Short mmCIF file of N, CA and C in Angstrom, two decimals:
data_model
loop_
_atom_site.label_atom_id
_atom_site.label_comp_id
_atom_site.label_asym_id
_atom_site.label_seq_id
_atom_site.Cartn_x
_atom_site.Cartn_y
_atom_site.Cartn_z
N UNK F 70 5.48 3.06 17.91
CA UNK F 70 5.32 4.65 17.67
C UNK F 70 6.44 4.73 16.09
N UNK F 71 7.24 4.32 15.96
CA UNK F 71 8.25 4.35 15.03
C UNK F 71 7.36 4.15 13.76
N UNK F 72 6.95 2.76 13.90
CA UNK F 72 5.89 2.24 12.64
C UNK F 72 4.91 3.27 12.37
N UNK F 73 4.19 3.78 13.22
CA UNK F 73 3.15 4.97 12.60
C UNK F 73 4.21 6.02 11.97
N UNK F 74 4.90 6.51 12.72
CA UNK F 74 5.80 7.77 12.03
C UNK F 74 6.16 7.44 10.54
N UNK F 75 6.71 6.22 10.39
CA UNK F 75 6.80 5.57 8.85
C UNK F 75 5.35 5.60 8.20
N UNK F 76 4.36 5.17 8.62
CA UNK F 76 3.42 5.35 7.79
C UNK F 76 2.33 6.79 7.48
N UNK F 77 3.04 7.49 8.38
CA UNK F 77 2.64 9.16 8.60
C UNK F 77 3.66 9.64 7.54
N UNK F 78 4.50 9.35 7.21
CA UNK F 78 5.70 9.83 6.33
C UNK F 78 5.02 9.67 4.86
N UNK F 79 4.69 8.22 4.72
CA UNK F 79 3.86 7.61 3.41
C UNK F 79 2.62 8.35 3.12
N UNK F 80 2.03 8.88 3.93
CA UNK F 80 0.67 8.86 3.72
C UNK F 80 0.41 10.81 3.10
N UNK F 81 -0.80 10.89 2.53
CA UNK F 81 -0.89 12.14 1.88
C UNK F 81 -1.93 12.74 2.69
N UNK F 82 -1.93 14.15 2.91
CA UNK F 82 -2.80 15.37 3.73
C UNK F 82 -4.23 14.89 3.06
N UNK F 83 -5.21 14.40 4.25
CA UNK F 83 -6.26 14.33 3.43
C UNK F 83 -7.50 14.97 4.24
N UNK F 84 -7.13 15.95 5.24
CA UNK F 84 -7.95 16.93 5.97
C UNK F 84 -7.25 18.32 5.89
N UNK F 85 -7.97 19.29 5.70
CA UNK F 85 -7.18 20.67 5.79
C UNK F 85 -7.99 21.30 6.72
N UNK F 86 -7.37 22.06 7.46
CA UNK F 86 -7.83 22.81 8.52
C UNK F 86 -8.01 24.56 7.99
N UNK F 87 -9.03 24.85 7.94
CA UNK F 87 -8.89 26.51 7.06
C UNK F 87 -9.45 27.60 8.34
N UNK F 88 -10.31 28.48 7.40
CA UNK F 88 -11.08 29.36 8.73
C UNK F 88 -11.86 29.13 9.43
N UNK F 89 -12.68 27.72 8.95
CA UNK F 89 -13.81 27.28 9.68
C UNK F 89 -13.10 26.79 11.10
N UNK F 90 -12.16 26.70 11.08
CA UNK F 90 -11.11 26.20 12.28
C UNK F 90 -11.33 24.50 12.54
N UNK F 91 -10.82 24.33 13.71
CA UNK F 91 -11.09 22.86 13.98
C UNK F 91 -12.66 22.11 13.87
N UNK F 92 -13.54 23.02 14.47
CA UNK F 92 -14.70 22.41 14.63
C UNK F 92 -15.31 21.82 13.10
N UNK F 93 -14.95 23.03 12.10
CA UNK F 93 -15.35 22.19 11.01
C UNK F 93 -14.81 21.04 10.21
N UNK F 94 -13.93 20.46 10.88
CA UNK F 94 -13.39 19.37 10.06
C UNK F 94 -13.53 17.99 11.46
N UNK F 95 -14.16 18.21 12.33
CA UNK F 95 -13.99 17.20 13.55
C UNK F 95 -14.85 15.71 12.93
N UNK F 96 -15.91 16.05 12.42
CA UNK F 96 -16.48 15.04 11.83
C UNK F 96 -15.60 14.03 10.43
N UNK F 97 -15.28 14.77 9.92
CA UNK F 97 -14.46 14.27 8.49
C UNK F 97 -13.40 13.59 9.17
N UNK F 98 -12.46 14.09 10.21
CA UNK F 98 -11.39 13.03 10.76
C UNK F 98 -11.84 12.08 11.63
N UNK F 99 -12.74 12.19 12.37
CA UNK F 99 -13.66 11.14 13.06
C UNK F 99 -14.01 10.06 11.87
N UNK F 100 -14.37 10.54 10.95
CA UNK F 100 -15.09 9.55 9.98
C UNK F 100 -13.55 8.71 9.35
N UNK F 101 -12.44 9.62 8.87
CA UNK F 101 -11.50 9.11 8.51
C UNK F 101 -10.37 8.08 9.36
N UNK F 102 -10.60 8.33 10.93
CA UNK F 102 -9.98 7.35 11.54
C UNK F 102 -10.56 6.05 11.92
N UNK F 103 -11.69 6.29 11.55
CA UNK F 103 -12.45 4.95 11.52
C UNK F 103 -12.01 4.04 10.44
N UNK F 104 -11.69 4.55 9.33
CA UNK F 104 -11.33 3.70 8.01
C UNK F 104 -9.52 3.70 7.83
N UNK F 105 -8.82 4.30 8.65
CA UNK F 105 -7.51 4.19 8.31
C UNK F 105 -6.75 4.03 9.56
N UNK F 106 -5.44 3.90 9.44
CA UNK F 106 -4.76 3.89 11.01
C UNK F 106 -4.02 5.17 11.32
N UNK F 107 -3.87 5.69 10.38
CA UNK F 107 -3.42 7.19 10.33
C UNK F 107 -3.74 8.26 9.24
N UNK F 108 -4.12 9.51 9.92
CA UNK F 108 -4.43 10.50 8.93
C UNK F 108 -3.69 11.64 9.14
N UNK F 109 -3.11 12.35 8.21
CA UNK F 109 -2.53 13.44 7.89
C UNK F 109 -3.26 14.75 8.08
N UNK F 110 -3.26 15.75 8.72
CA UNK F 110 -4.17 16.83 8.85
C UNK F 110 -3.27 18.20 8.55
N UNK F 111 -3.24 19.11 7.59
CA UNK F 111 -2.64 20.52 7.22
C UNK F 111 -3.26 21.33 7.82
N UNK F 112 -2.75 22.20 8.78
CA UNK F 112 -3.38 23.41 9.29
C UNK F 112 -2.96 24.57 8.22
N UNK F 113 -3.94 25.01 7.34
CA UNK F 113 -3.60 26.29 6.70
C UNK F 113 -3.61 27.62 7.71
N UNK F 114 -2.69 28.69 7.23
CA UNK F 114 -2.53 30.03 7.67
C UNK F 114 -3.85 30.55 8.32
N UNK F 115 -4.93 30.21 7.65
CA UNK F 115 -6.29 31.26 7.90
C UNK F 115 -6.82 30.44 9.24
N UNK F 116 -6.10 29.39 9.54
CA UNK F 116 -6.86 28.76 10.46
C UNK F 116 -6.08 28.91 12.19
N UNK F 117 -5.07 29.15 11.96
CA UNK F 117 -3.93 29.34 13.14
C UNK F 117 -4.58 30.94 13.80
N UNK F 118 -4.98 31.74 12.98
CA UNK F 118 -5.20 33.11 14.04
C UNK F 118 -3.93 33.46 14.53
N UNK F 119 -4.16 33.48 15.92
CA UNK F 119 -2.98 33.75 17.10
C UNK F 119 -2.77 32.73 17.93
N UNK F 120 -3.07 31.69 17.20
CA UNK F 120 -2.30 30.35 18.08
C UNK F 120 -1.48 29.63 17.22
N UNK F 121 -0.67 28.47 17.72
CA UNK F 121 0.27 27.60 16.90
C UNK F 121 -0.37 26.57 16.60
N UNK F 122 -0.04 25.80 15.65
CA UNK F 122 -0.12 24.51 14.71
C UNK F 122 -0.16 23.64 16.16
N UNK F 123 0.76 23.77 16.84
CA UNK F 123 0.55 22.55 18.22
C UNK F 123 -0.58 22.74 18.90
N UNK F 124 -0.89 23.81 19.21
CA UNK F 124 -2.12 23.96 20.10
C UNK F 124 -3.45 23.74 19.42
N UNK F 125 -3.30 23.94 18.06
CA UNK F 125 -4.54 23.58 17.33
C UNK F 125 -4.72 22.10 17.25
N UNK F 126 -3.56 21.50 16.76
CA UNK F 126 -3.54 20.07 16.90
C UNK F 126 -3.72 19.21 18.00
N UNK F 127 -3.51 19.74 19.03
CA UNK F 127 -4.34 19.14 20.63
C UNK F 127 -5.63 19.37 20.53
N UNK F 128 -5.84 20.53 20.29
CA UNK F 128 -7.42 20.76 20.12
C UNK F 128 -8.56 19.86 19.33
N UNK F 129 -7.78 19.61 18.35
CA UNK F 129 -8.53 18.77 17.60
C UNK F 129 -8.30 17.24 17.93
N UNK F 130 -7.32 16.99 18.60
CA UNK F 130 -7.13 15.59 18.89
C UNK F 130 -8.05 15.20 20.20
N UNK F 131 -8.37 16.27 21.05
CA UNK F 131 -9.26 16.01 21.85
C UNK F 131 -10.46 16.06 21.27
N UNK F 132 -11.09 16.89 20.41
CA UNK F 132 -12.38 16.89 20.12
C UNK F 132 -12.75 15.25 19.46
N UNK F 133 -11.89 14.62 18.62
CA UNK F 133 -12.05 13.33 18.13
C UNK F 133 -11.88 12.13 18.85
N UNK F 134 -11.23 12.27 20.18
CA UNK F 134 -10.50 10.98 21.03
C UNK F 134 -9.68 10.37 20.33
N UNK F 135 -8.88 11.24 19.72
CA UNK F 135 -7.33 10.51 19.16
C UNK F 135 -6.13 10.59 19.82
N UNK F 136 -4.90 9.86 19.12
CA UNK F 136 -3.81 10.15 19.57
C UNK F 136 -3.09 10.87 18.78
N UNK F 137 -2.10 11.91 18.96
CA UNK F 137 -1.49 12.76 18.09
C UNK F 137 -0.08 11.95 17.97
N UNK F 138 0.45 11.62 16.74
CA UNK F 138 1.54 10.75 16.62
C UNK F 138 2.62 11.76 16.41
N UNK F 139 2.73 12.78 15.66
CA UNK F 139 3.55 13.95 15.65
C UNK F 139 3.08 15.42 14.82
N UNK F 140 3.63 16.41 15.18
CA UNK F 140 3.17 17.51 14.28
C UNK F 140 4.55 18.28 14.03
N UNK F 141 4.46 18.70 12.25
CA UNK F 141 5.77 18.63 12.01
C UNK F 141 5.58 19.67 11.02
N UNK F 142 5.87 21.24 11.17
CA UNK F 142 5.50 22.35 10.40
C UNK F 142 4.11 22.78 10.57
N UNK F 143 3.14 22.65 9.45
CA UNK F 143 1.74 23.07 9.53
C UNK F 143 1.08 21.86 9.73
N UNK F 144 1.44 20.71 9.65
CA UNK F 144 0.96 19.57 9.71
C UNK F 144 1.19 18.47 10.86
N UNK F 145 -0.09 17.65 11.11
CA UNK F 145 -0.27 17.00 12.12
C UNK F 145 -0.82 15.33 11.72
N UNK F 146 -0.22 14.50 12.66
CA UNK F 146 -0.53 12.94 12.13
C UNK F 146 -1.44 12.20 13.28
N UNK F 147 -2.64 11.86 13.06
CA UNK F 147 -3.65 11.16 14.20
C UNK F 147 -3.70 9.97 13.92
N UNK F 148 -4.16 9.26 15.17
CA UNK F 148 -4.55 7.68 14.75
C UNK F 148 -5.33 7.32 16.33
N UNK F 149 -5.47 5.98 16.02
CA UNK F 149 -6.67 5.57 17.43
C UNK F 149 -6.01 4.56 17.67
#
């Protein structure tokens, strides 16, 4: 797990969740996880509505059948 966190720290954000919500990025995240070991996702203020980043991160995790490495601030890191 420490190795994944190190890779996540070095990775750039490649998926942004905006007002379209989690459903709008499921396919993109799924495609990126097929090509990369870790993918970093940023949850913009417009995506959060009345919920937390952690809740959205878990929802996205379930939607793409991935593992959540960590959440920090408004960013989450996923792997398979």
